[in-house]
CSV table of C-alpha atoms in Angstrom, one decimal:
chain,number,residue,atom,x,y,z
O,1108,MET,CA,15.1,-8.4,7.4
O,1109,PRO,CA,15.0,-7.7,11.1
O,1110,LEU,CA,12.2,-7.7,13.6
O,1111,ALA,CA,10.8,-4.8,15.7
O,1112,LYS,CA,8.8,-5.3,18.9
O,1113,ILE,CA,6.0,-3.3,18.8
O,1114,HIS,CA,3.7,-4.0,22.2
O,1115,ASP,CA,2.0,-6.9,21.0
O,1116,ALA,CA,3.3,-7.9,17.8
O,1117,ASP,CA,6.6,-8.2,15.9
O,1118,ILE,CA,7.0,-6.5,12.7
O,1119,HIS,CA,9.4,-7.4,10.1
O,1120,TYR,CA,11.3,-4.5,8.3
O,1121,ASP,CA,13.8,-3.5,6.1
O,1122,ILE,CA,16.0,-0.3,5.5
O,1123,LYS,CA,17.9,0.3,2.2
O,1124,GLY,CA,19.6,3.4,1.0
O,1125,GLU,CA,20.3,6.6,2.3
O,1126,GLY,CA,18.7,10.0,2.5
O,1127,GLU,CA,15.6,11.2,3.6
O,1128,PRO,CA,13.3,8.3,4.9
O,1129,VAL,CA,10.6,7.5,2.6
O,1130,LEU,CA,8.1,4.5,3.7
O,1131,LEU,CA,6.9,2.6,1.0
O,1132,VAL,CA,3.8,0.7,2.6
O,1133,ALA,CA,2.1,-2.1,0.8
O,1134,GLY,CA,-1.5,-2.8,-0.2
O,1135,LEU,CA,-3.9,-5.9,0.6
O,1136,GLY,CA,-0.9,-8.6,0.3
O,1137,GLY,CA,0.8,-6.2,3.1
O,1138,VAL,CA,4.6,-7.7,2.4
O,1139,ALA,CA,7.5,-5.6,1.5
O,1140,SER,CA,8.4,-7.5,-1.5
O,1141,TYR,CA,5.4,-5.9,-3.1
O,1142,TRP,CA,7.9,-2.9,-4.2
O,1143,ASN,CA,11.1,-4.9,-5.3
O,1144,PRO,CA,10.8,-3.5,-8.9
O,1145,ASN,CA,10.9,0.2,-7.8
O,1146,LEU,CA,14.0,-0.2,-4.7
O,1147,THR,CA,17.0,0.5,-7.1
O,1148,ALA,CA,15.5,3.9,-8.5
O,1149,PHE,CA,14.3,5.0,-4.7
O,1150,THR,CA,17.0,3.9,-3.1
O,1151,GLU,CA,19.2,6.0,-5.3
O,1152,ARG,CA,17.7,9.0,-3.5
O,1153,TYR,CA,16.3,8.3,-0.4
O,1154,GLN,CA,16.5,6.0,2.7
O,1155,VAL,CA,13.8,3.5,1.9
O,1156,ILE,CA,12.0,2.0,5.0
O,1157,LEU,CA,9.9,-1.5,4.2
O,1158,HIS,CA,7.8,-3.4,6.5
O,1159,ASP,CA,5.6,-6.5,6.3
O,1160,HIS,CA,2.1,-6.0,7.7
O,1161,ARG,CA,1.0,-7.5,11.0
O,1162,GLY,CA,-0.4,-11.0,9.8
O,1163,THR,CA,1.5,-11.1,6.5
O,1164,GLY,CA,5.2,-12.1,5.8
O,1165,GLY,CA,7.7,-12.4,8.5
O,1166,SER,CA,5.6,-10.3,10.8
O,1167,THR,CA,3.3,-11.5,13.6
O,1168,ARG,CA,0.6,-13.5,12.2
O,1169,SER,CA,-2.4,-12.3,14.5
O,1170,GLU,CA,-5.4,-14.1,14.3
O,1171,MET,CA,-7.8,-11.0,15.2
O,1172,ARG,CA,-9.9,-8.4,14.0
O,1173,TYR,CA,-8.1,-5.9,11.7
O,1174,SER,CA,-8.6,-2.5,10.7
O,1175,VAL,CA,-6.8,0.3,8.8
O,1176,GLU,CA,-6.3,1.8,12.1
O,1177,LEU,CA,-4.6,-0.8,13.6
O,1178,MET,CA,-2.1,-1.3,10.8
O,1179,ALA,CA,-1.4,2.8,10.8
O,1180,ASP,CA,-0.8,2.3,14.6
O,1181,ASP,CA,1.6,-0.4,13.8
O,1182,LEU,CA,3.5,1.5,11.6
O,1183,LEU,CA,3.6,4.7,13.5
O,1184,ARG,CA,5.0,2.5,16.5
O,1185,LEU,CA,7.5,1.0,13.9
O,1186,MET,CA,8.4,4.6,13.4
O,1187,ASP,CA,9.0,5.2,16.7
O,1188,VAL,CA,11.2,2.3,17.4
O,1189,LEU,CA,13.0,3.1,14.3
O,1190,LYS,CA,13.3,6.5,15.7
O,1191,ILE,CA,12.2,8.0,12.3
O,1192,GLU,CA,10.5,11.3,13.4
O,1193,LYS,CA,9.1,12.2,9.9
O,1194,ALA,CA,9.1,10.6,6.8
O,1195,HIS,CA,7.5,10.7,3.1
O,1196,LEU,CA,4.8,8.0,2.8
O,1197,VAL,CA,4.0,6.0,-0.5
O,1198,GLY,CA,1.0,3.9,-0.2
O,1199,HIS,CA,-0.3,1.2,-2.2
O,1200,SER,CA,-4.2,1.1,-2.0
O,1201,THR,CA,-4.6,-0.1,1.7
O,1202,GLY,CA,-1.1,1.3,2.1
O,1203,GLY,CA,-2.5,4.4,0.8
O,1204,ALA,CA,-5.7,3.9,3.4
O,1205,ILE,CA,-2.7,3.6,6.3
O,1206,GLY,CA,-1.2,6.5,4.8
O,1207,GLN,CA,-4.4,9.0,5.2
O,1208,VAL,CA,-4.8,8.0,8.7
O,1209,ILE,CA,-1.6,8.7,10.0
O,1210,ALA,CA,-1.2,12.2,7.9
O,1211,ALA,CA,-4.7,13.0,9.7
O,1212,ILE,CA,-3.8,11.8,13.2
O,1213,ALA,CA,0.0,12.4,13.3
O,1214,PRO,CA,0.7,15.0,10.7
O,1215,GLU,CA,4.0,15.8,12.3
O,1216,ARG,CA,5.5,12.4,11.2
O,1217,ILE,CA,4.4,12.6,7.6
O,1218,ALA,CA,6.4,15.1,5.2
O,1219,SER,CA,4.3,14.3,1.9
O,1220,LEU,CA,1.9,11.3,1.0
O,1221,VAL,CA,1.4,9.6,-2.0
O,1222,LEU,CA,-2.0,8.0,-2.4
O,1223,TYR,CA,-0.9,5.1,-5.2
O,1224,ALA,CA,-4.4,3.3,-6.6
O,1225,SER,CA,-6.1,3.7,-2.9
O,1226,TRP,CA,-9.5,4.7,-1.9
O,1227,ALA,CA,-11.2,6.6,1.0
O,1228,VAL,CA,-14.5,4.7,0.9
O,1229,HIS,CA,-15.7,1.6,-1.0
O,1230,ASP,CA,-18.5,1.5,-3.4
O,1231,ASN,CA,-20.2,-1.9,-4.7
O,1232,LEU,CA,-17.4,-2.4,-7.2
O,1233,MET,CA,-14.9,-2.9,-4.7
O,1234,GLU,CA,-17.6,-4.8,-2.3
O,1235,VAL,CA,-18.1,-7.0,-5.1
O,1236,ASN,CA,-14.3,-7.7,-5.8
O,1237,MET,CA,-13.4,-7.9,-2.4
O,1238,GLN,CA,-16.2,-10.1,-1.1
O,1239,LEU,CA,-15.3,-12.4,-4.2
O,1240,ARG,CA,-11.6,-12.7,-2.9
O,1241,ARG,CA,-13.1,-13.1,0.6
O,1242,ARG,CA,-15.3,-16.2,-0.6
O,1243,ILE,CA,-12.2,-17.5,-2.9
O,1244,ALA,CA,-10.0,-17.7,0.4
O,1245,MET,CA,-12.6,-19.1,3.0
O,1246,ALA,CA,-14.0,-21.9,0.2
O,1247,MET,CA,-11.3,-22.3,-1.6
O,1248,GLY,CA,-8.4,-22.0,0.3
O,1249,GLU,CA,-5.0,-19.9,0.1
O,1250,ALA,CA,-3.3,-21.2,-2.5
O,1251,GLU,CA,-6.4,-20.7,-5.0
O,1252,TYR,CA,-6.8,-17.1,-3.7
O,1253,HIS,CA,-3.3,-16.2,-4.6
O,1254,ARG,CA,-3.8,-18.0,-7.9
O,1255,THR,CA,-6.4,-15.7,-8.6
O,1256,THR,CA,-4.8,-12.2,-7.5
O,1257,PRO,CA,-3.2,-11.5,-10.8
O,1258,VAL,CA,-6.9,-11.0,-12.4
O,1259,PHE,CA,-7.1,-8.3,-10.1
O,1260,LEU,CA,-4.0,-6.5,-10.1
O,1261,TYR,CA,-2.8,-6.6,-13.5
O,1262,PRO,CA,-4.2,-5.4,-16.9
O,1263,PRO,CA,-4.8,-8.4,-19.7
O,1264,THR,CA,-1.4,-7.5,-21.7
O,1265,TYR,CA,0.8,-7.8,-18.5
O,1266,ILE,CA,-0.8,-11.0,-17.5
O,1267,ARG,CA,-0.5,-12.6,-21.3
O,1268,ASP,CA,3.2,-11.2,-21.5
O,1269,ASN,CA,5.0,-12.5,-18.1
O,1270,LYS,CA,3.5,-15.7,-17.4
O,1271,GLU,CA,6.7,-17.2,-15.9
O,1272,GLN,CA,7.3,-14.3,-13.6
O,1273,LEU,CA,3.7,-14.7,-12.3
O,1274,GLU,CA,4.0,-18.1,-11.9
O,1275,ARG,CA,7.0,-17.2,-9.7
O,1276,ASP,CA,5.1,-14.6,-7.9
O,1277,ILE,CA,2.4,-16.9,-7.2
O,1278,ALA,CA,4.4,-19.7,-6.0
O,1279,ALA,CA,6.4,-17.1,-3.5
O,1280,SER,CA,2.8,-15.9,-2.3
O,1281,ILE,CA,1.7,-19.4,-1.7
O,1282,ALA,CA,4.6,-20.7,0.4
O,1283,GLY,CA,4.6,-17.5,2.5
O,1284,THR,CA,0.6,-17.2,2.7
O,1285,SER,CA,-1.1,-16.4,5.9
O,1286,SER,CA,-4.1,-18.5,7.1
O,1287,LYS,CA,-7.5,-18.0,5.2
O,1288,THR,CA,-8.9,-16.6,8.2
O,1289,ILE,CA,-6.3,-13.9,8.3
O,1290,LEU,CA,-6.7,-13.4,4.9
O,1291,ASP,CA,-10.5,-12.9,5.3
O,1292,ALA,CA,-10.1,-10.9,8.4
O,1293,ARG,CA,-7.7,-8.1,6.7
O,1294,ALA,CA,-10.1,-7.9,4.0
O,1295,ALA,CA,-12.8,-7.2,6.1
O,1296,GLY,CA,-11.2,-4.7,8.0
O,1297,ILE,CA,-10.5,-3.1,4.6
O,1298,LEU,CA,-13.9,-2.9,3.6
O,1299,ALA,CA,-14.7,-1.2,6.9
O,1300,PHE,CA,-12.3,1.7,6.2
O,1301,ASP,CA,-14.0,5.1,6.3
O,1302,GLY,CA,-11.3,7.6,5.1
O,1303,LEU,CA,-13.7,10.5,4.5
O,1304,GLN,CA,-13.5,11.5,8.2
O,1305,TYR,CA,-9.8,12.1,7.9
O,1306,HIS,CA,-9.4,14.4,4.8
O,1307,ASP,CA,-10.1,18.0,6.5
O,1308,ARG,CA,-7.0,17.1,8.6
O,1309,ILE,CA,-4.6,16.1,6.1
O,1310,THR,CA,-2.1,19.2,5.4
O,1311,CYS,CA,0.8,17.8,3.9
O,1312,PRO,CA,1.7,18.2,0.4
O,1313,THR,CA,-0.4,15.2,-1.3
O,1314,MET,CA,-0.4,13.7,-4.6
O,1315,ALA,CA,-2.9,10.9,-5.7
O,1316,ILE,CA,-1.6,8.6,-8.9
O,1317,VAL,CA,-4.0,5.4,-10.5
O,1318,ALA,CA,-3.9,3.8,-13.9
O,1319,GLU,CA,-7.0,4.3,-16.1
O,1320,ASP,CA,-7.6,0.5,-16.1
O,1321,ASP,CA,-7.5,-0.5,-12.4
O,1322,ILE,CA,-10.7,-2.3,-11.8
O,1323,LEU,CA,-10.1,-2.5,-8.1
O,1324,THR,CA,-9.9,1.3,-7.1
O,1325,PRO,CA,-10.8,2.8,-10.2
O,1326,PRO,CA,-9.5,6.7,-10.9
O,1327,TYR,CA,-13.0,7.9,-9.6
O,1328,ALA,CA,-11.9,6.6,-6.3
O,1329,SER,CA,-8.9,8.8,-6.4
O,1330,ASP,CA,-11.1,11.9,-7.7
O,1331,ILE,CA,-12.6,11.6,-4.2
O,1332,MET,CA,-9.7,12.1,-2.1
O,1333,VAL,CA,-8.2,14.9,-4.3
O,1334,GLU,CA,-11.6,16.8,-4.2
O,1335,ARG,CA,-11.1,16.4,-0.3
O,1336,ILE,CA,-8.0,17.2,0.5
O,1337,ARG,CA,-6.5,20.4,0.4
O,1338,GLY,CA,-4.1,21.1,-2.5
O,1339,ALA,CA,-3.9,17.6,-3.5
O,1340,SER,CA,-3.0,16.9,-7.0
O,1341,LEU,CA,-3.5,13.8,-9.3
O,1342,ILE,CA,-1.7,11.9,-11.9
O,1343,LYS,CA,-3.6,9.2,-14.1
O,1344,VAL,CA,-1.7,6.7,-16.1
O,1345,PRO,CA,-3.3,5.4,-19.0
O,1346,LYS,CA,-2.6,1.5,-18.3
O,1347,GLY,CA,-1.0,-0.3,-15.5
O,1348,GLY,CA,-3.9,-2.1,-13.6
O,1349,HIS,CA,-3.9,-1.9,-9.7
O,1350,ALA,CA,-0.3,-2.9,-9.6
O,1351,LEU,CA,1.0,0.0,-11.4
O,1352,SER,CA,4.1,0.1,-10.2
O,1353,ARG,CA,5.1,-3.6,-11.2
O,1354,SER,CA,3.7,-3.3,-14.3
O,1355,GLU,CA,4.8,0.0,-15.5
O,1356,PRO,CA,7.7,0.7,-12.9
O,1357,LYS,CA,9.2,3.5,-14.8
O,1358,ILE,CA,6.2,5.7,-15.2
O,1359,PHE,CA,5.6,5.0,-11.5
O,1360,ASN,CA,8.8,5.7,-10.2
O,1361,ASP,CA,9.4,9.0,-12.5
O,1362,ALA,CA,6.3,10.3,-11.4
O,1363,VAL,CA,6.7,9.5,-7.6
O,1364,LEU,CA,10.2,10.4,-7.1
O,1365,GLY,CA,9.4,13.9,-9.1
O,1366,PHE,CA,6.9,14.6,-6.6
O,1367,LEU,CA,8.8,13.7,-3.5
O,1368,ALA,CA,11.8,15.9,-4.9
O,1369,LYS,CA,9.5,19.1,-4.6
O,1370,HIS,CA,9.0,18.6,-1.3
O,1371,PRO,CA,12.4,18.0,0.6
O,1372,ILE,CA,12.2,17.6,4.6
O,1373,ALA,CA,15.3,19.6,5.2
O,1374,GLN,CA,13.5,22.4,3.3
O,1375,GLU,CA,10.5,21.9,5.1
O,1376,ALA,CA,12.5,22.2,8.6
O,1377,ALA,CA,14.2,25.2,7.4
O,1378,ALA,CA,11.1,27.1,6.7
C-alpha cells in the first residue's frame, strides 16, 4: 500500500478495482484489512479506496488528541491527493461517524452514504463497553486489548466456529498494534463524538445497516440516525454482531451493493 502525504501525516492507502469510487472506511481498529472478506464482491463493480486511519496500520502513529472530525479531515485530504471529487462512502462504526461528518460539511464529495453498525451519540451501553476496552489497553497492554476484541465484535456462534481464523486475526493485530496510548486516545475521541449536529445537513442518499445482536452499537443507535437523516433507510439483519460484514459477508455485500447500485454517480451528474 502506498503512502499519501496529508499535511502532518502519511496515510497508508490502497486502490482496487475499476468503476465508480467507493470509500470503505474501517471502524475503531482503523485498518484497511478489516474489509478483506468484502473486497472481491465490491471490486467486481467498483473502484475501492481503502486506508489505514491515522494512528493505525501503516499510517503515521500520531501521539495526540484524536477526534472523529480529525479523521474526517484526514479522509477528505486523502480524497484530494487521489483527485477523487466524489465517492460513495461505506463506513463501519467509527467509519460511519466519519461519513456523517463528511456528508454534512462537504456534501458535494459524497454520492451516497452507508452507515454500518454506526451511531450518532453514545449512551451508557457504549460508555460501559468503550471504557472497559480503554481500561484493558491501559492496564493490561496492547496484546490483551486485541485478544479481547472478538468478544465485542462477533456473535457467540462465530467465535465458537472460527477459532483458527480469529487466532490469526489476533496475531496480526498484535504484530501491527499501535501503542496503548494511541488506542486510548482514539477511543476517547470516539466517545466525545456528537453526530446529532450533522444530521440536518446530510442530503445524499443514506442507508443504515445493523445486526440485531450488535452489542456495541445496537439497532436503536441506527434507528436514531435514520429518524433524523432525511430520506434515510434501514436494514436490520437478524445476526452478525458488530462485525456483520465479516461474520455474514454475503448478506452484507448484497444489501450494500444493492443500495449503491440505486444511486450511481454518473446518473446523478446527468441530472
